[in-house]
Amino acid sequence: MKIALVNLPKFDCDTAPLALAILQSIAKKHDHDTEVYDLNVDLMHKVQEDQSLSGLWHLETKTGFSTVKKVVAFFDSYMDRLLTADMIAVSFFSFYSVAYGDLFLWRLRNKGFKGTVVVGGPGVSRFLQYTEKFLARRLIDYYVTGDGEVAFEKILTNDLPYLGVNNSNHIAINDLDNLPLPNFAGFNLEAYPRIANQLTLAIEGSRGCVRDCTFCDIKLLFQKYRYKSGARIFDEALNIVSNYGVTKIWFTDSLVNGNVKEFRNLLRLLAAYNKSVPSTKRIEWTSQYIIRPQKQYIEEDFQLLRDSGCYTLATGLESYSESVRRHLGKNFSNDDVRYFLNKCQEYDIRTFIMMIVGYPTETEKDFQDTLSFFDEFAHLADDNTITGVQLGQTMLVIPNTSIAENKDQLGITLDDNINVPLDKRWKNENSDTKTRVLRRLMAQKHAMEKGFQIRHDESQMMMFKRWFHDR
Amino acid sequence: MTDNLILDLDYEWVVEPIRARIVLNDLVLHEGLLDKNRYECNIQLLEDNCLRVYLLNKPRGSTKVDQAGNILKDTYINISNIKINDRKFRYAINDCGKVVNNDGSIFPHSSKICFEGYYEINFTAPIGKFLQNYYSPFGYNKDVEKSIQSLTETIESLK
């Protein structure tokens, strides 16, 4: 059977999509031919090359006829090849993929595709109401919720029904060590952004999160925390180095150090490997990481981070108010933060800090505490121990998360500002949309004055201004 | 206000212990045998500063080689860390530094002194600003002052 593996827009990709590489591996295991179509990266390049096409990247808001026509024309450029496939497996990464998916799937059938269409990914699991409609309109034959590996194999071998195929009763795969190694053959790796001027490939070391932060939807997506052993992750790293010549790795985990024992094992293996090869062949990696209480660290942890090739740890500090952080579910103290960041400086490990402005319990005093972070750690911004800060779009209340479930307790009601998306349009005694926008801008200003690099762009600024106005 | 300087040096010697001189601007911070890896002092930085580390003695036989010419052990000083007011220079040690040998040869972007000569780095104070400028090509903030001005105006207009 010939299977086309399709990645839909849109998300800001850093590396080749892991989902397609895993699906390809499973398809190859059953002797199927595969072709990879990453429409996300293709569209990203198209828009970068011609700014007049920027609307194509914002299909969720640009629903005008001319944009839709252009997106359809973009999809049409792949149709001749896609129509030769027997099965098309489509990956929906997020909510944004739904709008593109609707058009893509419609066009596929409209062009006469008679084969099997399977969709999966977080954009399917989290927004099932849209997927159900695709099924009802016969645009798709199967949708997969939750972990896709076993379900996809069941579809390929026609071993159905199965939990998670055309229903939401998926079961989490516990043994990640036995999943096939991702297969990036046929990917145009050169098309992906380079990190520090080097090709980067992704490895998924775990699914889910050991924390249960009130604002986060990771638990809804992945159910429980599962992890690969350090030895298995190391094998994947070697697979990437030997088969694709890539030495830069991005661990896609919600937090790479969820299981401290396996994480240390991995770092020891990577450190030993890096010691045994010339500097040009050394593995370097980056990931999201959770700060742990100081008492959980041993000195070796920082040596291993450095020697294993860690070049940046992205960590969700969220707030420099201990009470806010405690409420949202991160139980490390400001002393723990100090210890961690100073150790990172000592061992030349770079960090990237993620923060939330306007958490529902954040008072003006809490906000001032967060601002004090930029005063206290300005020296670490200067010397690039903290390479940047992401302040986000202010606190959003994601449906079904713990914070959304406890709205009444937190006094959260709907703000009447119609310019603000629903999940960010809320108020309580501590803040409303305007307060949060002001705090967000003040945080950015203060951080920049102290020398911090802030990830932002002009369109974000326009968005905040728009939110500020009621009409 | 005084400024705190930490200078970490790696070194090895073959024939005789290394004699070194560490000079910041006109101030000699150390002269004599290198007997520790970390030198720390409180100094007063100028607007423009020059830090030099001299390797004063490398007599004949200070590089051990095997028959194939591979270096087995050498006499050298490597500048492994410069930290001023809690800010590490890291890559700037190399990128902004150079090594000048007594024979006049110059090795820009270098921090290892392998012959009699010196390592030199020039930097401005305040150090925070110097390092921010150094890292700015790699960061997100392109025109910081303009961005801050624009943010100030936006905040004021929204208040």
XYZ file of C-alpha atoms in Angstrom:
630
model
C 0.000 0.000 0.000
C 1.175 3.516 -0.682
C 0.713 5.832 2.279
C 1.022 9.616 2.168
C 1.937 11.155 5.510
C 0.765 14.739 5.730
C 1.570 17.413 8.290
C -0.890 20.294 8.202
C -0.256 23.962 9.002
C 0.107 25.717 11.194
C 2.641 25.792 13.923
C 6.029 27.387 14.275
C 8.215 24.421 13.602
C 11.719 24.120 14.966
C 12.438 20.676 13.557
C 11.021 18.025 11.266
C 7.708 16.709 12.654
C 8.314 13.724 14.876
C 4.769 12.396 14.442
C 5.275 11.728 10.730
C 8.646 10.085 11.368
C 7.062 7.693 13.865
C 4.106 6.926 11.575
C 6.538 6.312 8.742
C 8.416 3.836 10.885
C 5.226 1.924 11.655
C 4.164 1.922 7.998
C 7.598 0.667 6.905
C 7.443 -2.079 9.509
C 4.425 -3.394 7.610
C 6.198 -3.026 4.253
C 4.179 -0.098 2.998
C 5.581 2.599 0.740
C 5.475 6.054 2.233
C 5.758 9.643 1.098
C 6.109 12.583 3.444
C 4.339 15.910 2.838
C 5.073 18.598 5.390
C 2.648 21.258 4.225
C 3.365 23.253 7.373
C 7.003 23.915 6.607
C 6.245 24.406 2.915
C 3.625 27.038 3.675
C 5.925 28.675 6.200
C 8.573 29.110 3.496
C 6.032 30.290 0.945
C 4.813 33.017 3.282
C 8.357 33.988 4.274
C 9.304 34.377 0.624
C 6.254 36.443 -0.281
C 4.843 38.616 2.495
C 1.734 39.338 0.417
C 0.750 35.750 1.171
C 0.942 36.236 4.939
C -2.834 35.811 5.223
C -2.376 32.169 4.291
C -0.641 31.668 7.626
C -3.651 33.009 9.514
C -6.500 31.011 8.085
C -8.194 30.831 11.497
C -8.899 34.573 11.320
C -8.632 35.329 7.592
C -11.684 33.587 6.291
C -12.167 35.832 3.241
C -12.756 34.190 -0.108
C -9.437 35.223 -1.603
C -7.450 33.693 1.287
C -9.432 30.480 1.152
C -8.905 30.325 -2.613
C -5.166 30.744 -2.195
C -4.983 28.064 0.490
C -6.922 25.691 -1.744
C -4.535 26.488 -4.611
C -1.654 25.716 -2.264
C -3.190 22.333 -1.397
C -3.953 21.702 -5.067
C -0.267 21.871 -5.886
C 0.103 18.544 -4.005
C -3.074 16.848 -5.177
C -1.763 15.040 -8.249
C 0.768 13.192 -6.132
C -1.549 12.692 -3.170
C -4.241 11.150 -5.342
C -1.892 8.293 -6.201
C -1.813 7.165 -2.560
C -3.982 4.426 -1.116
C -4.047 5.939 2.331
C -3.472 9.453 3.590
C -2.570 9.943 7.246
C -2.892 13.534 8.389
C -1.357 15.020 11.516
C -3.279 17.827 13.270
C -0.889 19.525 15.647
C -3.199 22.072 17.229
C -6.464 23.940 17.014
C -5.020 25.971 14.163
C -4.748 22.829 12.052
C -8.511 22.394 12.160
C -9.259 25.265 9.769
C -6.605 24.035 7.319
C -7.756 20.455 7.835
C -11.315 21.306 6.931
C -10.222 22.743 3.575
C -7.591 20.106 2.906
C -9.854 17.140 3.579
C -12.722 18.644 1.609
C -10.434 19.307 -1.359
C -9.008 15.816 -1.203
C -12.450 14.229 -1.529
C -13.568 16.901 -3.963
C -10.664 15.945 -6.223
C -11.886 12.364 -6.140
C -9.653 10.698 -3.546
C -11.259 7.326 -2.850
C -8.643 5.878 -0.514
C -8.547 5.797 3.262
C -8.063 8.992 5.230
C -6.831 8.856 8.826
C -6.346 11.881 11.077
C -4.684 12.148 14.466
C -2.639 14.365 16.731
C -3.333 16.813 19.558
C -5.513 18.950 17.265
C -7.805 15.949 16.886
C -7.858 14.804 20.504
C -8.479 18.243 21.945
C -11.040 19.443 19.410
C -13.050 16.325 18.790
C -16.210 18.228 17.948
C -14.642 19.243 14.624
C -13.229 15.798 13.917
C -16.612 14.175 14.487
C -17.968 16.469 11.807
C -15.223 15.399 9.389
C -16.279 11.812 9.992
C -19.960 12.607 9.559
C -19.196 14.351 6.249
C -17.187 11.292 5.186
C -14.095 13.423 4.702
C -12.218 10.950 6.868
C -12.498 7.247 7.567
C -10.733 7.148 10.899
C -9.675 9.515 13.583
C -7.235 8.578 16.300
C -7.302 10.101 19.762
C -4.475 9.950 22.289
C -1.282 7.999 21.561
C -1.324 7.118 17.885
C 1.241 4.355 17.441
C -0.776 1.264 18.306
C -3.988 2.703 16.875
C -2.307 3.448 13.536
C -0.921 -0.069 13.423
C -4.402 -1.464 14.137
C -5.788 0.546 11.225
C -2.995 -0.642 8.926
C -3.625 -4.263 9.842
C -7.399 -3.813 9.851
C -7.515 -5.047 13.434
C -10.482 -2.945 14.469
C -12.335 -1.802 16.497
C -9.709 -0.429 18.808
C -9.792 2.007 21.716
C -9.056 5.507 20.502
C -10.023 4.842 16.871
C -13.192 6.773 16.032
C -13.814 7.247 19.739
C -12.229 9.116 22.588
C -11.682 6.114 24.849
C -7.986 5.953 24.096
C -5.550 4.244 26.386
C -2.129 5.642 27.137
C 0.855 3.589 25.978
C 2.877 2.834 29.085
C 5.919 1.202 27.562
C 7.450 3.917 25.408
C 10.750 2.023 25.190
C 9.245 -0.421 22.723
C 7.968 2.175 20.279
C 9.743 2.139 16.916
C 12.601 4.547 16.303
C 11.450 7.560 14.251
C 12.306 7.307 10.555
C 13.192 10.622 8.913
C 14.006 9.111 5.507
C 12.466 11.187 2.718
C 12.170 14.309 4.855
C 13.681 17.426 3.351
C 15.685 18.179 6.478
C 17.244 21.250 4.896
C 13.815 22.902 4.892
C 13.690 23.184 8.663
C 14.987 26.085 10.717
C 18.511 25.717 11.974
C 19.180 26.192 15.638
C 22.505 27.943 16.197
C 23.133 27.335 12.495
C 22.829 23.578 12.795
C 20.226 21.077 11.696
C 18.238 19.842 14.643
C 16.071 16.757 15.056
C 13.580 15.990 17.772
C 13.392 13.171 20.282
C 10.421 12.546 22.510
C 11.697 11.262 25.851
C 8.398 11.302 27.697
C 4.725 12.066 27.391
C 2.700 14.041 29.852
C 4.022 15.768 32.915
C 4.836 14.899 36.510
C 3.233 18.146 37.609
C -0.404 19.044 37.531
C -0.242 22.786 36.977
C -3.616 24.446 37.208
C -3.297 26.393 33.959
C -1.909 23.638 31.746
C -3.697 21.212 29.411
C -0.868 18.684 29.077
C -2.561 16.313 31.492
C -5.776 16.458 29.459
C -3.843 15.501 26.355
C -1.547 12.822 27.676
C -3.390 11.536 30.757
C -0.537 10.251 32.903
C 3.216 10.779 32.793
C 5.168 8.122 30.908
C 8.838 8.083 30.058
C 11.488 6.303 28.069
C 14.547 4.932 29.789
C 17.776 6.901 29.527
C 19.273 4.037 27.505
C 16.444 4.097 24.967
C 16.657 7.880 24.528
C 20.396 7.562 24.069
C 19.774 4.957 21.346
C 17.500 7.420 19.586
C 20.189 10.072 19.799
C 22.741 7.711 18.268
C 20.216 6.796 15.577
C 19.929 10.466 14.649
C 23.678 10.989 14.653
C 24.530 7.896 12.631
C 21.637 7.914 10.133
C 21.170 11.616 9.499
C 24.465 13.166 10.557
C 22.621 15.476 12.937
C 24.201 16.172 16.336
C 21.795 18.790 17.618
C 18.768 17.425 19.423
C 15.604 18.989 20.678
C 13.841 16.907 23.323
C 10.151 17.656 22.866
C 9.223 16.632 26.414
C 7.056 18.873 28.546
C 9.938 18.499 30.948
C 13.058 16.502 30.220
C 13.829 15.823 33.883
C 10.474 14.368 34.881
C 12.099 11.134 35.997
C 15.320 12.154 37.708
C 16.821 8.653 37.722
C 16.387 8.073 33.992
C 17.401 11.642 33.212
C 20.678 11.172 35.073
C 21.225 7.890 33.228
C 20.688 9.651 29.926
C 23.055 12.476 30.823
C 25.753 10.022 31.908
C 25.482 8.184 28.607
C 25.567 11.404 26.600
C 28.468 12.784 28.634
C 30.501 9.598 28.162
C 29.728 9.636 24.438
C 30.717 13.291 24.084
C 33.981 12.589 25.841
C 34.766 9.797 23.387
C 34.268 11.727 20.139
C 35.924 14.781 18.560
C 34.315 18.115 19.452
C 32.650 18.414 16.022
C 30.782 15.153 16.602
C 29.553 15.968 20.082
C 25.830 15.843 20.729
C 24.184 19.050 21.887
C 20.642 19.274 23.123
C 17.939 21.548 24.409
C 14.617 20.952 26.111
C 12.036 22.143 28.563
C 13.090 21.523 32.137
C 11.559 21.942 35.551
C 13.460 23.590 38.377
C 13.509 21.263 41.348
C 14.003 22.102 45.007
C 17.690 22.554 45.832
C 17.759 19.511 48.120
C 16.949 17.249 45.167
C 20.109 18.253 43.293
C 23.556 16.774 43.528
C 26.563 18.641 42.159
C 26.963 16.017 39.460
C 23.633 17.101 37.945
C 25.118 20.351 36.714
C 28.387 18.790 35.568
C 26.360 16.242 33.634
C 24.144 18.882 32.078
C 27.229 20.637 30.765
C 29.138 17.523 29.706
C 26.114 15.941 28.047
C 25.943 18.893 25.656
C 23.010 20.808 27.096
C 23.038 24.253 25.545
C 19.744 25.716 26.731
C 17.111 24.723 29.269
C 13.715 26.331 28.814
C 12.025 26.488 32.155
C 8.602 27.677 33.245
C 9.188 29.955 36.193
C 5.712 31.458 35.602
C 5.986 33.982 38.446
C 8.499 35.240 40.971
C 5.789 35.353 43.598
C 6.055 32.210 45.685
C 2.375 32.267 46.573
C 1.327 32.465 42.915
C 3.736 29.699 41.992
C 2.500 27.527 44.819
C -1.100 28.041 43.756
C -0.434 27.137 40.165
C 1.340 23.964 41.193
C 5.065 24.640 41.077
C 6.467 23.939 44.476
C 9.928 25.394 44.315
C 10.959 28.457 46.269
C 12.704 31.607 45.135
C 15.782 30.287 46.934
C 15.575 27.211 44.720
C 15.428 29.494 41.675
C 18.484 31.397 42.893
C 20.387 28.181 43.497
C 19.467 26.768 40.105
C 20.282 29.876 38.070
C 23.564 30.470 39.875
C 24.576 26.870 39.230
C 23.665 27.309 35.577
C 25.940 30.321 35.432
C 28.719 28.410 37.150
C 28.478 25.513 34.694
C 27.823 27.649 31.594
C 24.345 26.268 31.020
C 22.041 28.699 29.310
C 18.419 29.076 30.299
C 15.272 30.465 28.749
C 12.588 31.597 31.170
C 8.849 31.352 30.547
C 6.454 33.449 32.575
C 2.736 34.021 32.905
C 1.486 37.522 33.555
C -1.889 37.845 35.271
C -2.461 34.487 36.911
C -5.877 34.693 38.627
C -4.374 34.951 42.135
C -1.731 37.481 41.046
C -2.181 40.674 43.065
C -0.342 43.925 42.406
C 2.154 42.876 45.107
C 2.704 39.519 43.376
C 3.262 41.330 40.111
C 5.850 43.566 41.752
C 7.560 40.410 43.037
C 7.747 39.166 39.460
C 9.264 42.463 38.350
C 11.892 42.070 41.066
C 13.109 38.942 39.260
C 14.455 41.161 36.505
C 16.317 43.317 39.028
C 17.778 40.384 40.899
C 18.946 38.460 37.860
C 19.977 41.265 35.513
C 23.577 40.067 35.724
C 22.520 36.678 34.351
C 20.777 38.334 31.427
C 23.916 40.363 30.759
C 26.150 37.326 30.542
C 23.596 35.228 28.647
C 22.979 32.684 31.400
C 19.375 33.738 30.809
C 19.186 33.969 27.039
C 15.641 35.241 26.912
C 12.252 35.481 28.511
C 8.843 34.654 27.131
C 6.101 36.675 28.757
C 3.302 35.207 26.657
C -0.076 36.699 25.908
C -1.177 37.045 29.542
C -3.028 34.312 31.409
C -5.442 32.268 29.365
C -8.034 30.035 30.944
C -8.004 26.835 28.901
C -11.295 24.924 29.025
C -11.304 21.829 31.261
C -8.073 22.742 33.045
C -8.080 22.925 36.811
C -8.181 26.721 36.740
C -11.230 26.633 34.473
C -12.931 24.070 36.676
C -12.366 26.295 39.723
C -13.514 29.528 38.096
C -16.223 30.195 40.670
C -13.871 29.705 43.585
C -11.467 32.204 42.062
C -14.250 34.667 41.316
C -13.595 34.501 37.595
C -16.310 35.916 35.382
C -16.388 36.863 31.719
C -14.943 40.260 30.850
C -17.140 42.196 28.425
C -14.272 43.224 26.167
C -15.306 41.852 22.791
C -11.874 42.306 21.201
C -10.286 39.674 23.390
C -10.427 35.942 22.605
C -12.718 34.094 24.989
C -10.016 32.208 26.870
C -8.235 35.464 27.733
C -11.387 37.462 28.354
C -11.920 37.081 32.065
C -11.775 39.125 35.225
C -11.755 38.694 38.951
C -10.857 40.850 41.946
C -7.151 40.739 41.067
C -7.250 41.725 37.406
C -9.250 42.266 34.282
C -8.021 42.206 30.700
C -6.801 45.791 30.790
C -4.867 45.279 34.028
C -3.211 42.195 32.611
C -2.273 43.901 29.354
C -0.760 46.793 31.279
C 1.147 44.429 33.577
C 2.342 42.466 30.570
C 3.666 45.591 28.843
C 5.216 46.912 32.051
C 6.939 43.570 32.617
C 8.372 43.681 29.109
C 9.570 47.245 29.541
C 11.158 46.541 32.909
C 12.818 43.371 31.660
C 14.237 45.112 28.604
C 15.531 47.969 30.711
C 17.392 45.396 32.779
C 18.947 43.840 29.701
C 16.700 40.806 29.196
C 15.975 39.584 25.707
C 12.215 39.386 25.266
C 10.605 37.325 22.573
C 7.984 39.605 21.017
C 6.905 41.151 17.767
C 5.011 44.154 16.528
C 1.849 42.172 15.747
C 1.697 41.121 19.402
C 1.861 44.761 20.427
C -0.995 45.612 18.054
C -2.974 42.744 19.508
C -2.534 44.065 23.059
C -3.611 47.534 21.978
C -6.672 46.047 20.327
C -7.553 44.125 23.481
C -7.353 47.262 25.500
C -10.193 48.923 23.678
C -13.706 47.936 24.548
C -15.269 48.577 21.202
C 32.195 52.053 43.734
C 34.565 49.111 43.447
C 34.269 46.328 40.942
C 34.914 42.684 41.658
C 37.154 40.785 39.250
C 37.562 37.028 39.204
C 40.089 35.563 36.812
C 40.385 31.800 36.401
C 43.475 30.435 34.721
C 44.343 26.897 33.653
C 48.037 26.280 33.264
C 50.664 23.596 32.970
C 54.416 23.707 32.924
C 57.208 21.325 31.953
C 60.646 22.693 32.820
C 59.967 25.286 35.474
C 56.953 26.813 37.192
C 55.293 29.611 35.269
C 55.947 33.175 36.166
C 53.126 35.470 35.193
C 52.021 39.061 35.415
C 48.378 40.094 35.523
C 47.726 43.731 34.740
C 44.479 45.662 34.601
C 45.002 49.075 33.039
C 48.072 50.328 34.952
C 47.478 48.192 37.989
C 49.573 45.052 38.507
C 47.265 42.526 40.151
C 49.821 39.731 40.349
C 53.461 39.247 39.474
C 55.469 36.127 40.166
C 54.868 32.391 40.186
C 51.458 31.164 39.176
C 50.436 29.197 42.224
C 46.665 29.163 42.052
C 43.934 28.936 39.462
C 41.755 31.770 40.674
C 42.767 35.386 41.180
C 40.189 37.665 42.707
C 40.395 41.324 43.605
C 38.337 44.448 44.009
C 39.323 47.168 41.596
C 38.020 50.373 40.116
C 37.132 49.968 36.456
C 37.653 52.803 34.007
C 35.370 53.592 31.096
C 37.829 51.753 28.803
C 39.777 48.881 30.270
C 42.564 46.586 29.223
C 43.312 43.317 31.000
C 46.553 41.542 30.217
C 47.943 38.221 31.399
C 51.649 37.694 30.657
C 53.466 34.397 30.414
C 56.985 35.487 31.333
C 59.024 32.305 31.058
C 58.996 29.463 28.610
C 62.560 28.165 28.375
C 63.737 25.581 25.872
C 62.292 22.149 26.510
C 58.998 23.511 27.779
C 57.083 21.510 25.204
C 57.340 17.735 25.423
C 56.784 15.986 22.104
C 56.926 12.382 20.997
C 58.930 11.166 18.009
C 56.035 11.875 15.655
C 55.924 15.469 16.833
C 52.731 15.131 18.882
C 52.665 17.385 21.919
C 52.619 15.317 25.091
C 52.787 18.144 27.563
C 53.126 21.867 27.078
C 53.726 25.004 29.064
C 50.816 27.378 28.695
C 48.273 29.606 30.385
C 44.645 29.435 29.330
C 42.172 32.125 30.346
C 39.238 29.959 31.367
C 37.008 32.482 33.060
C 36.727 36.202 33.541
C 33.939 37.327 35.811
C 33.349 40.938 36.722
C 30.587 42.035 39.055
C 29.047 38.573 38.836
C 28.950 38.616 35.030
C 30.886 35.960 33.137
C 32.653 36.851 29.905
C 32.345 33.318 28.479
C 32.793 33.420 24.689
C 33.804 37.078 24.858
C 37.093 35.880 26.401
C 37.966 34.470 23.012
C 35.965 36.655 20.683
C 37.171 39.944 22.162
C 40.616 38.754 23.167
C 43.917 38.156 21.476
C 47.275 36.625 22.230
C 50.432 38.537 21.376
C 53.736 36.686 21.424
C 57.023 38.385 22.224
C 58.139 37.810 18.629
C 55.334 40.137 17.544
C 52.942 37.536 16.166
C 49.309 38.203 17.008
C 46.553 35.608 17.379
C 43.156 37.276 17.474
C 40.203 35.451 19.085
C 42.490 33.402 21.230
C 42.820 32.868 24.955
C 45.653 30.362 25.273
C 49.175 31.704 25.759
C 51.591 29.084 24.491
C 54.698 31.235 24.064
C 56.279 34.037 26.018
C 53.878 36.895 25.479
C 50.495 37.975 26.706
C 46.739 37.642 26.405
C 44.845 40.915 26.111
C 41.176 41.832 26.279
C 39.768 45.315 26.002
C 36.352 46.085 27.425
C 34.250 48.992 28.521
C 32.404 49.608 31.750
C 29.718 49.108 32.879
C 30.249 45.419 32.186
C 26.535 44.718 31.844
C 26.301 47.082 28.904
C 29.488 45.702 27.353
C 28.154 42.145 27.469
C 24.692 43.178 26.286
C 26.278 44.748 23.220
C 28.368 41.641 22.691
C 25.325 39.347 22.797
C 22.903 41.668 20.993
C 23.462 40.180 17.490
C 22.195 36.818 18.807
C 19.176 38.148 20.724
C 15.604 39.179 20.004
C 15.961 42.828 20.978
C 17.259 44.750 18.024
C 16.828 48.380 18.989
C 16.365 48.280 22.736
C 16.118 51.995 23.403
C 13.566 52.502 20.662
C 11.545 49.512 21.885
C 11.560 50.792 25.463
C 10.529 54.245 24.285
C 7.701 52.746 22.254
C 6.596 50.607 25.205
C 6.631 53.637 27.497
C 4.436 55.560 25.080
C 2.053 52.643 24.681
C 1.749 52.141 28.439
C 1.131 55.842 29.002
C -1.494 55.963 26.270
C -3.307 52.975 27.747
C -3.290 54.139 31.369
